[in-house]
């Protein structure tokens, strides 16, 4: 029998670490000797082999070749010098790993950082065009190539991987077209370009967009200048060690941040597409997560597509009442999404003459992109929505706040039954959506009538015949009409129940 629980984990860890030590003891010995003597810079003509590394002056970051797990792929990267397990913050050649231990990092005659592996070369830096360059790893985690005048020719901070370090930028330069964005790793073992990308949209340059291809997965909400945070990220100001800022000049627009004390901190776009801000706790030797977004699947931007409701507990997307699955969206591989079944009267008055109405939906979390205003009464809020054809829903609360939604409803969350504290929203639908339900009631009554007649008519005929036969024996009109009344009452009551 295999041991289970913590003991099993402990023993497997012990086994693997002892194997690691056996295999790599020779490597580790050499490595530690090198690290102790490590410099923070590479000069022209100098080679860094896979056994060597350079360490920033304050011993915060380290640059060198590394492998992930037991893979034979070698990457040139930067990681925290003192943090274990190894936490990589930048990779030079994430899509082009080198396969042999003979690869070296060097600065070639042009003054560019190159990975040389026999005849295979990988250019790390570009455009140095300087005869006398050196590279230095700074305590910020930035690898900088500079000339003898210390002008920066190239820097790793301009080519982010999946980690946003203090001092880096996420944004763009509209003059050069340069974009600073984070891209997730494919998997924890494969750092090549994954699908999630955190970037800024030049059309809305005050917000983060988390994209998967061209699809928005999540957005941070607009930047609130006075609060120094994003609308949908109230957590940002809970911890004051982070100082985020939005910078704008004639060429560049970007977000950057600093940390107000010496805490080691990073913002990671992980392989699942979640953005995570965490700090290293020296005492506990672990990363402490301050916030992560999107918090839940239903928070992922337009996860269920428009006019649907999302449930976190049972992994479910459903069309709102009055909407049906949208074929166009399905073809575009969007996450489903729904379209209106019957056009609103305000859009197309030829469909039916009745005024649009509102359907009440309880225990929900409001959709994104609400517009709020103060009103005097609930009716006023309702009419504000009714009178604007673009308005698709409204909600009103006891503090007299009227919330209105225009166009598509996105990220409406349906809470589970046991979950209290949900809100109530009113969704605009064509009047005929309500008449259809009335129509169903009418049908029930027609069935009841048919059933009643098919029972009553033969019964009446039998009674008529019976009455004629018994005419001489006395007047039975009163008991017979009582009987007929009782039968019809029963049938009608039954019919109502259908
Ligand atoms: C490069 O590192 C060496 C130590 O190996 C150090 O003496 C030298 O000052 C460093 N150069 C620069 C420009 O920092
Ligand atoms: C650096 O590496 C390159 C390519 O492997 C090699 O040709 C060169 O001789 C090496 N230089 C030094 C100083 O080791
Ligand atoms: C890597 O290690 C795992 C066990 O940790 C093993 O199952 C796998 O076969 C190894 N892969 C390679 C390429 O050696
Ligand atoms: C390169 O720079 C060093 C000092 O940083 C200087 O001594 C040397 O003369 C320079 N070489 C050339 C070719 O400019
Ligand atoms: C936050 O960063 C901005 C811009 O870098 C700077 O002007 C400001 O002084 C910083 N605030 C704190 C409290 O560090
Ligand atoms: C903007 O870019 C131009 C050149 O493209 C440069 O001359 C100018 O100094 C830049 N402005 C700022 C504020 O950096
Ligand atoms: C849609 O998704 C399916 C499976 O997820 C994939 O095989 C297909 O290539 C996608 N189509 C488009 C147009 O992206
Ligand atoms: C009413 O809505 C406003 C705006 O969304 C919100 O700040 C407030 O807490 C709500 N009041 C109640 C009692 O829910």
XYZ file of C-alpha atoms and ligand atoms in Angstrom:
610
model
C 0.000 0.000 0.000
C 1.218 3.492 -0.826
C 1.303 5.968 2.017
C -1.172 8.768 1.603
C -1.483 12.275 2.992
C 1.342 14.542 4.154
C 3.756 11.655 4.815
C 3.508 10.573 1.200
C 4.260 14.080 -0.021
C 7.151 14.404 2.414
C 8.708 11.115 1.400
C 8.370 11.760 -2.322
C 9.935 15.189 -1.825
C 12.818 13.653 0.118
C 13.395 11.068 -2.629
C 13.326 13.619 -5.419
C 15.542 16.093 -3.573
C 18.099 13.426 -2.752
C 18.106 12.298 -6.402
C 18.532 15.923 -7.426
C 21.451 16.296 -5.018
C 23.081 13.118 -6.303
C 22.768 14.152 -9.926
C 23.628 17.765 -9.494
C 26.100 17.738 -6.593
C 29.012 18.231 -8.960
C 27.107 20.965 -10.788
C 26.001 22.625 -7.510
C 29.549 22.759 -6.131
C 30.870 24.438 -9.239
C 27.834 26.667 -9.393
C 28.136 27.963 -5.820
C 31.805 28.770 -6.314
C 30.902 30.784 -9.397
C 28.012 32.577 -7.652
C 30.203 33.744 -4.771
C 32.600 35.363 -7.201
C 29.830 36.589 -9.538
C 30.019 40.018 -11.038
C 26.985 42.027 -12.129
C 28.205 42.683 -15.664
C 29.370 41.110 -18.897
C 31.972 42.808 -21.019
C 32.578 42.425 -24.719
C 34.315 39.173 -25.566
C 33.406 37.558 -22.235
C 31.398 34.283 -22.282
C 28.789 33.161 -19.729
C 28.399 29.368 -19.859
C 25.515 27.308 -18.457
C 27.521 26.848 -15.243
C 27.955 30.571 -14.701
C 25.704 33.457 -13.869
C 25.867 37.140 -13.024
C 24.253 38.590 -9.888
C 23.045 42.164 -9.399
C 25.114 44.348 -7.046
C 22.624 44.086 -4.158
C 22.331 40.306 -4.724
C 18.620 40.592 -5.603
C 18.543 39.151 -9.132
C 20.585 36.595 -11.021
C 21.002 36.046 -14.776
C 22.034 32.801 -16.406
C 20.936 29.633 -18.163
C 18.350 27.424 -16.497
C 16.150 24.431 -17.252
C 12.616 23.694 -16.085
C 12.049 20.376 -14.305
C 14.044 17.640 -16.008
C 13.757 19.139 -19.480
C 16.796 19.441 -21.741
C 15.737 22.900 -22.928
C 18.055 25.673 -21.758
C 16.730 29.178 -21.373
C 18.574 32.395 -20.643
C 16.655 34.109 -17.873
C 16.580 36.285 -14.787
C 15.391 34.994 -11.411
C 15.538 36.077 -7.757
C 18.995 35.272 -6.385
C 17.836 34.362 -2.874
C 14.378 32.927 -3.470
C 13.796 29.198 -3.568
C 12.118 27.562 -5.430
C 13.645 29.376 -8.377
C 11.237 32.124 -9.503
C 11.947 33.251 -13.057
C 10.912 36.813 -13.957
C 12.276 37.161 -17.495
C 13.332 34.890 -20.344
C 15.351 35.967 -23.379
C 14.656 32.988 -25.638
C 11.281 31.649 -24.494
C 10.348 30.394 -27.964
C 13.845 29.228 -28.900
C 15.423 27.186 -26.124
C 18.960 25.947 -26.679
C 19.458 22.215 -26.483
C 23.035 21.782 -25.374
C 25.135 22.713 -22.380
C 27.770 24.163 -24.696
C 25.671 27.285 -25.324
C 27.155 30.562 -24.096
C 25.968 34.135 -23.641
C 28.315 36.704 -25.101
C 28.509 40.240 -26.476
C 29.550 40.052 -30.113
C 31.640 42.493 -32.129
C 28.585 44.551 -33.032
C 27.980 45.080 -29.349
C 24.895 42.868 -29.160
C 24.066 40.229 -26.547
C 23.996 36.849 -28.291
C 23.337 33.250 -27.290
C 25.806 31.105 -29.245
C 25.293 27.358 -29.487
C 27.748 26.059 -32.048
C 26.518 27.408 -35.358
C 23.111 28.361 -33.923
C 22.914 31.937 -32.684
C 20.102 33.793 -30.984
C 20.183 37.556 -30.870
C 19.089 38.799 -27.411
C 19.595 42.528 -27.872
C 19.260 44.601 -31.027
C 20.639 47.764 -32.573
C 23.586 48.358 -30.308
C 25.826 49.398 -33.227
C 28.468 50.318 -30.731
C 31.978 48.923 -30.604
C 32.387 49.233 -26.857
C 29.393 47.866 -24.984
C 28.818 45.984 -21.773
C 25.759 44.489 -20.120
C 24.832 44.960 -16.485
C 22.133 43.342 -14.349
C 20.586 45.952 -12.073
C 18.950 45.360 -8.683
C 15.585 46.203 -10.268
C 15.895 43.032 -12.370
C 16.624 45.034 -15.521
C 19.385 43.754 -17.820
C 20.846 46.788 -19.551
C 23.196 46.964 -22.542
C 25.086 50.241 -22.601
C 28.028 51.945 -24.262
C 31.079 53.513 -22.630
C 29.084 56.713 -22.005
C 26.570 54.557 -20.089
C 23.805 55.375 -22.619
C 21.179 52.640 -22.536
C 21.187 50.840 -25.900
C 18.854 48.028 -24.964
C 17.090 46.825 -21.791
C 15.191 43.681 -20.827
C 12.440 45.806 -19.206
C 11.374 46.723 -22.748
C 10.656 43.035 -23.468
C 8.498 41.778 -20.578
C 7.747 38.065 -20.253
C 4.989 37.074 -17.823
C 6.147 39.207 -14.872
C 5.625 42.911 -14.232
C 8.331 44.108 -11.824
C 8.381 47.489 -10.075
C 9.791 50.022 -12.553
C 8.607 48.176 -15.654
C 5.971 49.574 -18.020
C 2.752 48.226 -19.471
C 1.572 50.455 -22.258
C 2.841 51.688 -25.595
C 4.870 54.306 -27.429
C 2.783 55.848 -30.177
C 5.826 57.262 -31.995
C 7.726 53.983 -32.284
C 4.750 51.607 -32.104
C 6.485 49.759 -29.268
C 4.094 47.835 -27.006
C 4.913 46.727 -23.464
C 2.684 43.818 -22.467
C 2.787 40.614 -20.437
C 2.267 37.232 -22.085
C 1.562 34.094 -20.097
C 3.658 30.935 -20.328
C 2.053 28.074 -22.230
C 2.332 25.725 -19.228
C 4.319 25.662 -16.000
C 6.946 23.567 -17.826
C 6.819 25.432 -21.145
C 7.570 29.169 -21.058
C 6.826 29.705 -24.764
C 4.142 32.273 -25.634
C 0.789 31.357 -24.078
C -2.567 32.780 -25.102
C -3.194 35.297 -22.317
C -1.867 38.820 -22.747
C -2.160 41.770 -20.381
C -1.930 45.059 -22.252
C -3.277 48.524 -22.816
C -5.605 49.395 -25.675
C -4.538 52.645 -27.430
C -8.250 53.354 -27.970
C -8.906 53.218 -24.206
C -5.524 54.068 -22.709
C -6.611 54.166 -19.073
C -7.415 50.552 -18.472
C -5.749 47.120 -18.524
C -7.124 44.539 -20.908
C -6.541 40.853 -20.397
C -6.836 39.322 -23.845
C -6.879 35.866 -25.331
C -6.195 36.485 -29.001
C -8.629 39.227 -29.930
C -11.104 38.335 -27.197
C -11.235 40.366 -23.999
C -11.163 38.061 -20.958
C -11.103 40.688 -18.265
C -10.634 44.406 -17.935
C -9.438 46.357 -14.932
C -11.991 49.145 -15.272
C -10.813 52.713 -15.908
C -8.048 54.324 -13.885
C -9.298 56.528 -11.049
C -6.740 59.340 -10.912
C -7.675 60.582 -7.453
C -7.626 57.118 -5.869
C -4.667 55.727 -7.871
C -6.450 52.501 -8.655
C -8.563 50.777 -11.283
C -12.351 50.816 -10.913
C -12.683 47.048 -10.677
C -9.638 46.615 -8.447
C -10.496 48.103 -5.046
C -7.930 45.695 -3.528
C -5.163 47.807 -5.051
C -5.386 50.464 -2.375
C -5.827 48.055 0.540
C -2.085 47.530 0.648
C -0.173 50.770 0.612
C 3.230 49.314 -0.211
C 2.336 49.508 -3.915
C 2.374 52.855 -5.658
C 0.793 52.382 -9.090
C 0.742 55.274 -11.522
C -0.459 56.041 -15.008
C 2.106 58.013 -17.012
C 1.367 60.006 -20.157
C 3.430 62.236 -22.394
C 3.369 63.120 -26.074
C 4.999 59.760 -27.025
C 4.267 57.256 -24.311
C 1.335 56.056 -22.227
C 1.949 53.366 -19.650
C 1.278 52.025 -16.182
C 4.155 51.528 -13.839
C 4.519 50.964 -10.132
C 6.980 51.201 -7.335
C 7.106 49.575 -3.935
C 7.370 51.987 -1.046
C 9.564 49.738 1.105
C 12.184 47.118 0.292
C 9.652 44.305 -0.153
C 10.296 41.979 -3.093
C 7.149 42.150 -5.161
C 5.880 41.037 -8.540
C 2.774 40.988 -10.692
C 2.467 37.709 -12.570
C 0.247 36.681 -15.474
C 0.017 32.981 -14.739
C -0.622 30.156 -17.197
C -4.353 30.024 -16.422
C -4.649 33.690 -17.430
C -4.983 35.090 -13.920
C -3.179 38.290 -12.903
C -1.592 37.903 -9.458
C 0.089 40.552 -7.320
C 2.241 39.066 -4.589
C 5.105 39.846 -2.235
C 7.840 37.639 -0.833
C 7.553 37.046 2.895
C 11.100 36.625 4.149
C 9.942 35.179 7.479
C 7.711 32.514 5.965
C 9.845 31.975 2.866
C 6.758 32.085 0.647
C 4.867 34.341 -1.742
C 1.909 36.192 -0.236
C -0.879 36.862 -2.714
C -2.413 40.347 -2.337
C -4.921 40.097 -5.129
C -5.731 38.021 -8.183
C -7.977 38.810 -11.133
C -10.300 37.646 -12.560
C -11.365 36.343 -9.145
C -13.815 33.796 -10.500
C -14.735 32.484 -13.917
C -17.938 34.510 -14.017
C -15.816 37.658 -13.516
C -13.889 36.971 -16.717
C -15.016 39.632 -19.132
C -18.021 38.415 -21.182
C -17.366 34.844 -20.037
C -20.913 33.774 -20.990
C -21.306 36.315 -23.793
C -24.062 38.946 -23.936
C -27.542 38.536 -22.389
C -26.654 35.413 -20.416
C -26.376 34.680 -16.759
C -23.336 32.986 -15.253
C -23.239 30.795 -12.175
C -19.967 30.167 -10.365
C -21.220 27.235 -8.289
C -22.444 24.928 -11.030
C -20.330 26.085 -13.995
C -23.267 27.215 -16.038
C -24.081 29.834 -18.645
C -27.750 30.395 -19.491
C -29.658 32.745 -21.748
C -31.768 35.296 -19.882
C -35.531 34.840 -20.267
C -36.569 36.322 -23.622
C -33.180 35.550 -25.253
C -31.921 32.537 -27.213
C -28.423 31.219 -28.049
C -26.856 33.408 -30.700
C -25.672 31.597 -33.816
C -23.385 34.402 -34.959
C -21.520 34.447 -31.680
C -21.246 30.676 -31.645
C -19.613 30.719 -35.072
C -17.116 33.339 -33.965
C -16.183 30.966 -31.121
C -17.283 33.441 -28.556
C -18.414 31.895 -25.331
C -21.976 31.414 -26.545
C -23.887 34.558 -25.866
C -27.542 35.123 -26.511
C -29.720 37.300 -28.725
C -33.173 38.790 -28.207
C -36.026 36.507 -29.310
C -38.574 39.196 -30.095
C -37.487 42.736 -31.024
C -38.500 45.492 -28.653
C -41.422 47.642 -29.669
C -39.199 50.717 -29.479
C -36.891 49.116 -32.077
C -39.571 47.790 -34.424
C -43.112 48.944 -33.765
C -44.455 46.785 -36.617
C -43.889 43.612 -34.581
C -46.496 44.380 -31.993
C -48.211 47.463 -30.822
C -47.850 46.935 -27.103
C -45.378 48.849 -24.997
C -42.194 47.090 -23.892
C -42.188 45.744 -20.358
C -39.685 44.770 -17.678
C -39.000 41.298 -16.314
C -37.859 41.087 -12.703
C -34.764 38.957 -11.995
C -33.806 38.322 -8.391
C -30.636 37.335 -6.532
C -28.165 38.512 -9.175
C -24.858 40.374 -9.321
C -25.208 43.329 -11.652
C -23.765 43.202 -15.188
C -20.753 45.364 -16.139
C -20.892 48.942 -17.393
C -23.670 50.456 -15.359
C -24.591 54.133 -15.350
C -25.801 55.385 -12.000
C -27.808 58.423 -10.998
C -29.887 59.659 -8.085
C -33.644 59.623 -8.575
C -36.665 60.328 -6.430
C -38.671 57.175 -6.990
C -38.462 53.728 -8.508
C -40.975 54.718 -11.193
C -38.677 57.523 -12.313
C -35.825 55.037 -12.769
C -38.097 52.692 -14.706
C -39.230 55.478 -17.030
C -35.648 56.654 -17.611
C -34.946 53.194 -19.005
C -38.286 52.866 -20.764
C -37.914 56.170 -22.589
C -34.470 55.339 -24.004
C -34.589 52.508 -26.508
C -30.871 51.752 -26.000
C -31.494 51.069 -22.319
C -31.824 47.321 -21.757
C -32.191 47.073 -17.982
C -32.551 49.068 -14.799
C -32.272 48.573 -11.068
C -33.251 50.743 -8.169
C -32.157 50.504 -4.566
C -33.272 51.869 -1.231
C -30.647 54.631 -1.232
C -32.409 56.019 -4.331
C -29.637 54.999 -6.717
C -30.942 54.269 -10.200
C -28.675 51.968 -12.239
C -29.169 51.800 -15.989
C -27.600 49.521 -18.579
C -27.321 50.243 -22.284
C -26.825 47.720 -25.087
C -25.508 44.252 -24.307
C -25.705 42.963 -20.758
C -22.379 41.318 -19.867
C -21.305 39.343 -16.822
C -24.654 39.131 -15.094
C -24.087 36.615 -12.306
C -26.942 34.488 -10.975
C -26.293 33.658 -7.356
C -27.119 30.220 -6.011
C -30.375 29.737 -4.089
C -28.793 29.588 -0.632
C -26.714 32.690 -1.322
C -28.343 35.806 0.123
C -27.490 39.411 -0.643
C -28.100 39.263 -4.377
C -29.738 42.232 -6.081
C -32.789 42.661 -8.265
C -32.605 43.821 -11.865
C -35.383 44.586 -14.357
C -34.764 43.529 -17.947
C -36.587 45.158 -20.857
C -38.508 42.720 -23.058
C -41.126 42.964 -25.798
C -44.659 42.894 -24.422
C -45.401 39.736 -26.398
C -42.863 37.842 -24.233
C -45.358 38.387 -21.423
C -48.427 37.703 -23.623
C -46.963 34.328 -24.555
C -47.258 33.365 -20.953
C -50.828 34.787 -20.942
C -51.411 32.698 -24.080
C -50.419 29.575 -22.208
C -53.027 30.346 -19.578
C -55.669 30.806 -22.294
C -54.777 27.401 -23.732
C -55.300 25.817 -20.321
C -58.786 27.281 -20.147
C -59.659 26.057 -23.676
C -58.594 22.527 -22.707
C -60.655 22.755 -19.529
C -63.700 23.888 -21.545
C -63.341 21.052 -24.083
C -62.988 18.501 -21.281
C -65.970 19.962 -19.463
C -68.170 19.939 -22.596
C -67.168 16.400 -23.564
C -68.236 15.218 -20.118
C -71.262 17.470 -19.690
C -72.949 17.009 -23.090
C -73.294 13.180 -22.932
C -74.201 13.506 -19.252
C -76.905 16.053 -20.088
C -78.262 13.758 -22.839
C -78.375 10.754 -20.470
C -80.066 12.844 -17.820
C -82.568 14.192 -20.377
C -83.496 10.619 -21.388
C -83.613 9.533 -17.769
C -85.777 12.497 -16.827
C -88.295 11.680 -19.558
C -88.499 8.085 -18.314
C -88.930 9.132 -14.694
C -91.283 12.081 -15.486
C -94.221 10.314 -13.973
C -92.291 9.378 -10.784
C -91.797 13.011 -9.689
C -89.815 16.175 -10.421
C -86.065 15.475 -10.421
C -85.033 18.866 -11.869
C -83.528 20.164 -8.629
C -81.253 17.142 -7.793
C -80.234 16.798 -11.455
C -79.203 20.445 -11.809
C -77.305 20.133 -8.527
C -75.456 17.114 -9.991
C -74.635 18.941 -13.225
C -73.406 21.975 -11.255
C -71.150 19.785 -9.092
C -69.647 18.024 -12.162
C -68.953 21.293 -13.982
C -67.415 22.855 -10.884
C -65.171 19.845 -10.448
C -64.108 19.888 -14.111
C -63.428 23.620 -14.074
C -61.401 23.343 -10.893
C -59.454 20.473 -12.407
C -58.979 22.380 -15.665
C -57.519 25.313 -13.781
C -54.953 22.960 -12.316
C -53.621 21.779 -15.693
C 31.846 44.504 -13.523
O 32.068 43.498 -12.544
C 33.349 43.569 -11.932
C 33.458 42.385 -10.975
O 33.547 41.204 -11.663
C 33.541 44.879 -11.213
O 34.844 44.967 -10.685
C 33.296 46.032 -12.184
O 33.332 47.258 -11.501
C 31.951 45.869 -12.872
N 31.799 46.903 -13.875
C 30.819 47.776 -13.845
C 30.804 48.761 -14.979
O 29.961 47.781 -12.966
C 33.178 32.261 -26.311
O 32.322 31.356 -26.993
C 32.467 31.327 -28.381
C 31.432 30.432 -28.982
O 31.303 29.256 -28.260
C 33.906 30.837 -28.703
O 34.099 30.843 -30.095
C 34.897 31.762 -28.024
O 36.208 31.259 -28.199
C 34.636 31.884 -26.542
N 35.472 32.886 -25.962
C 36.047 32.757 -24.773
C 36.896 33.901 -24.306
O 35.898 31.739 -24.100
C 10.693 13.998 -15.995
O 10.422 13.545 -14.694
C 9.202 12.878 -14.541
C 9.053 12.489 -13.094
O 9.259 13.586 -12.270
C 9.171 11.662 -15.450
O 7.909 11.022 -15.359
C 9.423 12.068 -16.876
O 9.517 10.928 -17.709
C 10.714 12.867 -16.978
N 10.859 13.384 -18.327
C 12.008 13.346 -18.985
C 11.982 13.922 -20.346
O 13.013 12.858 -18.509
C 35.923 51.164 -24.239
O 35.636 51.738 -22.973
C 36.662 51.726 -22.019
C 36.170 52.334 -20.731
O 34.825 52.065 -20.499
C 37.865 52.486 -22.588
O 38.952 52.349 -21.703
C 38.243 51.923 -23.954
O 39.272 52.725 -24.528
C 37.067 51.907 -24.896
N 37.448 51.266 -26.174
C 37.084 51.764 -27.357
C 37.514 50.972 -28.555
O 36.410 52.774 -27.475
C 4.283 57.213 -6.396
O 4.811 57.287 -7.701
C 4.738 58.555 -8.301
C 5.231 58.461 -9.724
O 6.338 57.643 -9.856
C 5.564 59.541 -7.471
O 5.471 60.820 -8.029
C 5.050 59.557 -6.032
O 5.868 60.357 -5.247
C 5.032 58.139 -5.462
N 4.397 58.170 -4.156
C 4.916 57.513 -3.108
C 4.123 57.610 -1.856
O 5.943 56.882 -3.164
C 9.095 62.166 -28.140
O 9.795 61.591 -29.215
C 10.596 62.511 -29.942
C 11.268 61.756 -31.072
O 10.486 60.771 -31.567
C 11.632 63.149 -29.018
O 12.371 64.107 -29.728
C 10.950 63.787 -27.830
O 11.905 64.253 -26.909
C 10.058 62.764 -27.135
N 9.353 63.383 -26.052
C 9.468 62.982 -24.780
C 8.659 63.719 -23.794
O 10.159 62.044 -24.443
C -13.256 27.293 -32.048
O -12.967 26.450 -30.935
C -12.666 25.112 -31.300
C -12.468 24.291 -30.037
O -12.223 25.077 -28.921
C -11.406 25.093 -32.184
O -11.120 23.773 -32.584
C -11.652 25.960 -33.415
O -10.470 26.026 -34.183
C -12.081 27.362 -33.016
N -12.448 28.135 -34.195
C -12.055 29.408 -34.383
C -12.556 30.056 -35.632
O -11.331 29.997 -33.593
C -27.231 51.403 -3.779
O -26.379 51.472 -4.928
C -25.192 52.197 -4.711
C -24.453 52.260 -6.028
O -24.287 51.002 -6.608
C -24.364 51.531 -3.628
O -23.179 52.270 -3.385
C -25.186 51.420 -2.362
O -24.454 50.704 -1.393
C -26.503 50.713 -2.642
N -27.297 50.707 -1.430
C -27.803 49.580 -0.929
C -28.557 49.715 0.334
O -27.636 48.493 -1.469
